[in-house]
């Protein structure tokens, strides 16, 4: 307690300098901040390097196949090649990206990019190359995070860097399960940071580019459209229209650069068919924790009750838990969900957000609106993957420090979304990794957020002369939240340890179902909370 | 469980996330603000062998938990008498002790169980620092019985305790107390083998395999390095060689031992540990590269006082182990852990002793670091000439040995010069 007394004495001495912050205590220079950011990103990179030999899923072979495809075949055959079951189903910019990478791969080891020789290649060099390429492409993510947090003050910056640069969900999905989400999210953040700064053209351009990399990001396109229309295309009819033309032509140019060669080859139908495979069912083999989980459970419950009450209910021919769902209706009682219904629901749920963007296009609210749009897409979308939760968790990390409520919300959301990603790593060897990643992240968040928000409360400082002490609400999780988190631990223990002991090999889908449903509650809470904020601020 | 067809032969390292959080605390919003940064670090590393998964999991949880608690015990004792200002760097210190990259690579990559004996040694040091000499002796005997390599520290323990006993009222009784404790521990541990003289001798002969020769492979110690010029193995027989190395080791430890017996202070005890371990590493019989872990432990204890020694020693240790790690196919974990260590060492706000800049050695250090870098690349890419197939290992060994000798001389001089009271505590006094 000694140095508190020291501070006290100096407080009384420096009362005239109440407003000033001594320059030495907070690093203000830009170079210093960059050095600190590099420190964070290098630590993340070292961890990613250590995870190189860990488990990777079939997505690894998917991307290797795309490397081979783009390298060995001419453009006209990219979207029609069927050598491997892992066909190209991302928009053309991603294909160009793989083409770019394939040059380096072929220099390293030509077998990687060979179409048939490299099939299911698990050699050292393949793994090394792919993992290092993901790690290097994360540079875009780091740049995006750095750019969007540029204007904040240092304490906020550090905490956001901890939340975003070291996000466990991203490490699990990108560096273990293997995908390229890092740089895509980086582009999203670059676009959002441009919009927050008022550079609307850059923001729109970046978003258009992003759409041509992965069309899944198109869920937020209506928000972008409305926001840019209201914010950028202002200033009267003529000027507004002129700006609309400029923005529109920019977007069209980006799309033309992407799809142009395929339109020229007459393949645009094939491309679109590959990109939007609606033959797949409503749910993935493992149900993403969204609204449809509750719909399915409700359906099953109703069927069960109706059967008990004596009604005849036709048993559904397709099943949810067995694997990919086919075309026949898997629902026993409730109406079938078609892609159209899902689309309508998504648009309906985005509409409050569109309304807000129309009425009040503030740059500071853009990130929140876009994150909300992605949440809606996650909750009501068709064939949603649990990995899609990253699309809104990372942008929400950026605004997590704006108020205590936001921080509490983010604390929950990131734990729930990371937990829902657990089934992706089903091998026993990754178990300690994923559990410890989540626990460490939760601990960091807890300490960081409670010290950030509790900082303004001078404890036991009765003799303080400063009357302008801001008393922020402390970062405290209520009993409801705590019991939810405890429940998560219980679900995990039941699923991992009790289930094999008690039930053995029966009902193998049960642990996954429990994880889905339990995380579904958390996700619904997060979505409703975001909706309330948006409706409240319209 | 599906077999891992990736081709990494040794058990894999899955180090988990090292979290570092900097949360600057603003204690009051008005007036002169003091920004206090507390650095919170948690780290764990585990290794899993897919065949004996559960057993290893249990073992390693136990080991890691044990090391963690023992290190925390040490930190508690070490900092109990220090002034307040240094407490903010405690977490940085803990991280540096626990996240020693050599320890992680050897124990969890190459696969050994060094952390048990090292943990017991840490506890012994902590007990001695808190004046519980009997407990410390028992713990150290346990460490000795776990791995005879812990004998590297024995001279320091012996001379410090002897020096302390000689200053007590009744030196003979104190020595007797400690001697009984040590003998008792040994008796308990060796009890299954004490039924006959042959059984005990058998155990002893296995512990000291002299037939392997004075050095093996290319370890950066005196015998191996000078063997470039003087072929010891051809020059002398086993018996004279053993005697020679014994005399050399003892004479290298002697200055440190004498200082401890003469003035047994707690700070010089830590230096004594470092010196005796380094002396043994440099001059002992049949030293393995992995033995560099032993000097690294007391160096990490001294991280607050001499951070540069720790950094330089760790880097040289890592480089000297590089050929071994390449054989175990641990190159990428080596790079990542080496990088993590350097990053942790330079963590922003980690410690407040930024004044200790070795500017005079700056250029020399840079030169040596670039030599190391070149050596790494050359070792990995170019095949050595046929006449000298171990040329690169020899160069690495030579460079590392030179640095170890420099550090050894430096720490010996530091042990003899009385340590000045910490500069920060005088600053704190100025503020009051």
PDB file of C-alpha atoms in Angstrom, chain B residues 212-322:
ATOM      1  CA  UNK B 212      31.039 -43.893 -22.077  1.00  0.00           C
ATOM      2  CA  UNK B 213      34.033 -41.657 -22.110  1.00  0.00           C
ATOM      3  CA  UNK B 214      34.750 -38.136 -21.140  1.00  0.00           C
ATOM      4  CA  UNK B 215      32.470 -36.589 -23.708  1.00  0.00           C
ATOM      5  CA  UNK B 216      29.943 -37.699 -26.212  1.00  0.00           C
ATOM      6  CA  UNK B 217      28.684 -35.887 -29.282  1.00  0.00           C
ATOM      7  CA  UNK B 218      29.425 -32.221 -29.428  1.00  0.00           C
ATOM      8  CA  UNK B 219      28.629 -30.548 -26.152  1.00  0.00           C
ATOM      9  CA  UNK B 220      29.904 -27.053 -25.453  1.00  0.00           C
ATOM     10  CA  UNK B 221      32.106 -27.881 -22.526  1.00  0.00           C
ATOM     11  CA  UNK B 222      35.819 -27.672 -21.946  1.00  0.00           C
ATOM     12  CA  UNK B 223      36.844 -31.206 -22.839  1.00  0.00           C
ATOM     13  CA  UNK B 224      34.898 -31.355 -26.035  1.00  0.00           C
ATOM     14  CA  UNK B 225      35.994 -27.966 -27.255  1.00  0.00           C
ATOM     15  CA  UNK B 226      39.649 -28.383 -26.453  1.00  0.00           C
ATOM     16  CA  UNK B 227      39.583 -31.833 -27.984  1.00  0.00           C
ATOM     17  CA  UNK B 228      39.886 -30.050 -31.297  1.00  0.00           C
ATOM     18  CA  UNK B 229      43.466 -29.319 -30.325  1.00  0.00           C
ATOM     19  CA  UNK B 230      44.245 -31.857 -27.595  1.00  0.00           C
ATOM     20  CA  UNK B 231      42.840 -35.322 -28.220  1.00  0.00           C
ATOM     21  CA  UNK B 232      42.111 -36.249 -24.627  1.00  0.00           C
ATOM     22  CA  UNK B 233      40.726 -39.657 -25.382  1.00  0.00           C
ATOM     23  CA  UNK B 234      43.889 -40.672 -27.160  1.00  0.00           C
ATOM     24  CA  UNK B 235      46.249 -38.975 -24.799  1.00  0.00           C
ATOM     25  CA  UNK B 236      45.198 -40.400 -21.474  1.00  0.00           C
ATOM     26  CA  UNK B 237      43.532 -43.500 -20.116  1.00  0.00           C
ATOM     27  CA  UNK B 238      40.230 -43.598 -18.330  1.00  0.00           C
ATOM     28  CA  UNK B 239      41.655 -43.422 -14.817  1.00  0.00           C
ATOM     29  CA  UNK B 240      43.843 -40.303 -15.279  1.00  0.00           C
ATOM     30  CA  UNK B 241      41.056 -38.652 -17.268  1.00  0.00           C
ATOM     31  CA  UNK B 242      38.590 -39.162 -14.449  1.00  0.00           C
ATOM     32  CA  UNK B 243      41.080 -37.693 -12.001  1.00  0.00           C
ATOM     33  CA  UNK B 244      41.822 -34.784 -14.305  1.00  0.00           C
ATOM     34  CA  UNK B 245      38.188 -33.881 -14.794  1.00  0.00           C
ATOM     35  CA  UNK B 246      37.519 -34.229 -11.070  1.00  0.00           C
ATOM     36  CA  UNK B 247      40.356 -31.839 -10.207  1.00  0.00           C
ATOM     37  CA  UNK B 248      39.310 -29.411 -12.898  1.00  0.00           C
ATOM     38  CA  UNK B 249      35.690 -29.393 -11.744  1.00  0.00           C
ATOM     39  CA  UNK B 250      36.545 -28.958  -8.110  1.00  0.00           C
ATOM     40  CA  UNK B 251      39.013 -26.186  -8.793  1.00  0.00           C
ATOM     41  CA  UNK B 252      36.411 -24.405 -10.932  1.00  0.00           C
ATOM     42  CA  UNK B 253      33.862 -24.630  -8.123  1.00  0.00           C
ATOM     43  CA  UNK B 254      36.325 -23.719  -5.442  1.00  0.00           C
ATOM     44  CA  UNK B 255      36.189 -19.894  -5.612  1.00  0.00           C
ATOM     45  CA  UNK B 256      32.418 -19.953  -5.375  1.00  0.00           C
ATOM     46  CA  UNK B 257      32.431 -22.481  -2.547  1.00  0.00           C
ATOM     47  CA  UNK B 258      34.992 -20.552  -0.566  1.00  0.00           C
ATOM     48  CA  UNK B 259      32.998 -17.354  -0.928  1.00  0.00           C
ATOM     49  CA  UNK B 260      29.864 -19.077   0.301  1.00  0.00           C
ATOM     50  CA  UNK B 261      31.562 -20.601   3.322  1.00  0.00           C
ATOM     51  CA  UNK B 262      33.194 -17.291   4.139  1.00  0.00           C
ATOM     52  CA  UNK B 263      30.122 -15.055   3.713  1.00  0.00           C
ATOM     53  CA  UNK B 264      26.959 -17.101   3.389  1.00  0.00           C
ATOM     54  CA  UNK B 265      24.453 -14.546   2.149  1.00  0.00           C
ATOM     55  CA  UNK B 266      21.208 -15.382   0.392  1.00  0.00           C
ATOM     56  CA  UNK B 267      21.953 -13.390  -2.721  1.00  0.00           C
ATOM     57  CA  UNK B 268      25.349 -14.956  -3.149  1.00  0.00           C
ATOM     58  CA  UNK B 269      23.762 -18.376  -2.627  1.00  0.00           C
ATOM     59  CA  UNK B 270      21.888 -17.959  -5.890  1.00  0.00           C
ATOM     60  CA  UNK B 271      25.068 -16.912  -7.635  1.00  0.00           C
ATOM     61  CA  UNK B 272      26.783 -19.880  -6.031  1.00  0.00           C
ATOM     62  CA  UNK B 273      24.214 -22.221  -7.534  1.00  0.00           C
ATOM     63  CA  UNK B 274      24.773 -20.748 -10.951  1.00  0.00           C
ATOM     64  CA  UNK B 275      28.532 -20.924 -10.644  1.00  0.00           C
ATOM     65  CA  UNK B 276      28.734 -24.471  -9.412  1.00  0.00           C
ATOM     66  CA  UNK B 277      26.316 -25.677 -12.059  1.00  0.00           C
ATOM     67  CA  UNK B 278      28.274 -23.926 -14.792  1.00  0.00           C
ATOM     68  CA  UNK B 279      31.554 -25.261 -13.415  1.00  0.00           C
ATOM     69  CA  UNK B 280      30.228 -28.794 -13.504  1.00  0.00           C
ATOM     70  CA  UNK B 281      28.828 -28.302 -16.975  1.00  0.00           C
ATOM     71  CA  UNK B 282      32.118 -27.014 -18.275  1.00  0.00           C
ATOM     72  CA  UNK B 283      34.502 -29.441 -16.666  1.00  0.00           C
ATOM     73  CA  UNK B 284      32.680 -32.550 -15.583  1.00  0.00           C
ATOM     74  CA  UNK B 285      32.875 -36.075 -16.949  1.00  0.00           C
ATOM     75  CA  UNK B 286      30.358 -37.239 -19.546  1.00  0.00           C
ATOM     76  CA  UNK B 287      28.287 -34.100 -19.797  1.00  0.00           C
ATOM     77  CA  UNK B 288      25.263 -34.044 -22.052  1.00  0.00           C
ATOM     78  CA  UNK B 289      23.977 -30.979 -23.893  1.00  0.00           C
ATOM     79  CA  UNK B 290      20.826 -31.253 -21.872  1.00  0.00           C
ATOM     80  CA  UNK B 291      22.759 -30.494 -18.695  1.00  0.00           C
ATOM     81  CA  UNK B 292      22.713 -26.835 -19.661  1.00  0.00           C
ATOM     82  CA  UNK B 293      19.255 -26.858 -18.098  1.00  0.00           C
ATOM     83  CA  UNK B 294      20.881 -26.926 -14.704  1.00  0.00           C
ATOM     84  CA  UNK B 295      22.743 -23.600 -14.879  1.00  0.00           C
ATOM     85  CA  UNK B 296      19.674 -22.077 -16.497  1.00  0.00           C
ATOM     86  CA  UNK B 297      17.590 -22.617 -13.389  1.00  0.00           C
ATOM     87  CA  UNK B 298      19.530 -20.329 -11.049  1.00  0.00           C
ATOM     88  CA  UNK B 299      20.018 -17.898 -13.924  1.00  0.00           C
ATOM     89  CA  UNK B 300      16.254 -17.583 -14.141  1.00  0.00           C
ATOM     90  CA  UNK B 301      16.123 -17.006 -10.394  1.00  0.00           C
ATOM     91  CA  UNK B 302      18.462 -14.094 -10.888  1.00  0.00           C
ATOM     92  CA  UNK B 303      16.355 -12.701 -13.726  1.00  0.00           C
ATOM     93  CA  UNK B 304      15.453  -9.586 -11.820  1.00  0.00           C
ATOM     94  CA  UNK B 305      18.983  -8.692 -10.891  1.00  0.00           C
ATOM     95  CA  UNK B 306      20.801  -9.766 -14.004  1.00  0.00           C
ATOM     96  CA  UNK B 307      18.283 -10.171 -16.772  1.00  0.00           C
ATOM     97  CA  UNK B 308      20.872  -9.977 -19.463  1.00  0.00           C
ATOM     98  CA  UNK B 309      22.730 -12.978 -18.090  1.00  0.00           C
ATOM     99  CA  UNK B 310      19.559 -15.032 -18.342  1.00  0.00           C
ATOM    100  CA  UNK B 311      18.849 -13.886 -21.870  1.00  0.00           C
ATOM    101  CA  UNK B 312      22.330 -14.526 -23.113  1.00  0.00           C
ATOM    102  CA  UNK B 313      22.703 -17.840 -21.329  1.00  0.00           C
ATOM    103  CA  UNK B 314      19.336 -19.085 -22.627  1.00  0.00           C
ATOM    104  CA  UNK B 315      20.089 -18.069 -26.163  1.00  0.00           C
ATOM    105  CA  UNK B 316      23.453 -19.759 -26.117  1.00  0.00           C
ATOM    106  CA  UNK B 317      21.949 -22.821 -24.479  1.00  0.00           C
ATOM    107  CA  UNK B 318      19.288 -23.033 -27.163  1.00  0.00           C
ATOM    108  CA  UNK B 319      21.833 -22.706 -29.920  1.00  0.00           C
ATOM    109  CA  UNK B 320      24.066 -25.336 -28.346  1.00  0.00           C
ATOM    110  CA  UNK B 321      21.092 -27.687 -28.248  1.00  0.00           C
ATOM    111  CA  UNK B 322      20.134 -26.965 -31.823  1.00  0.00           C
TER     112      UNK B 322
END
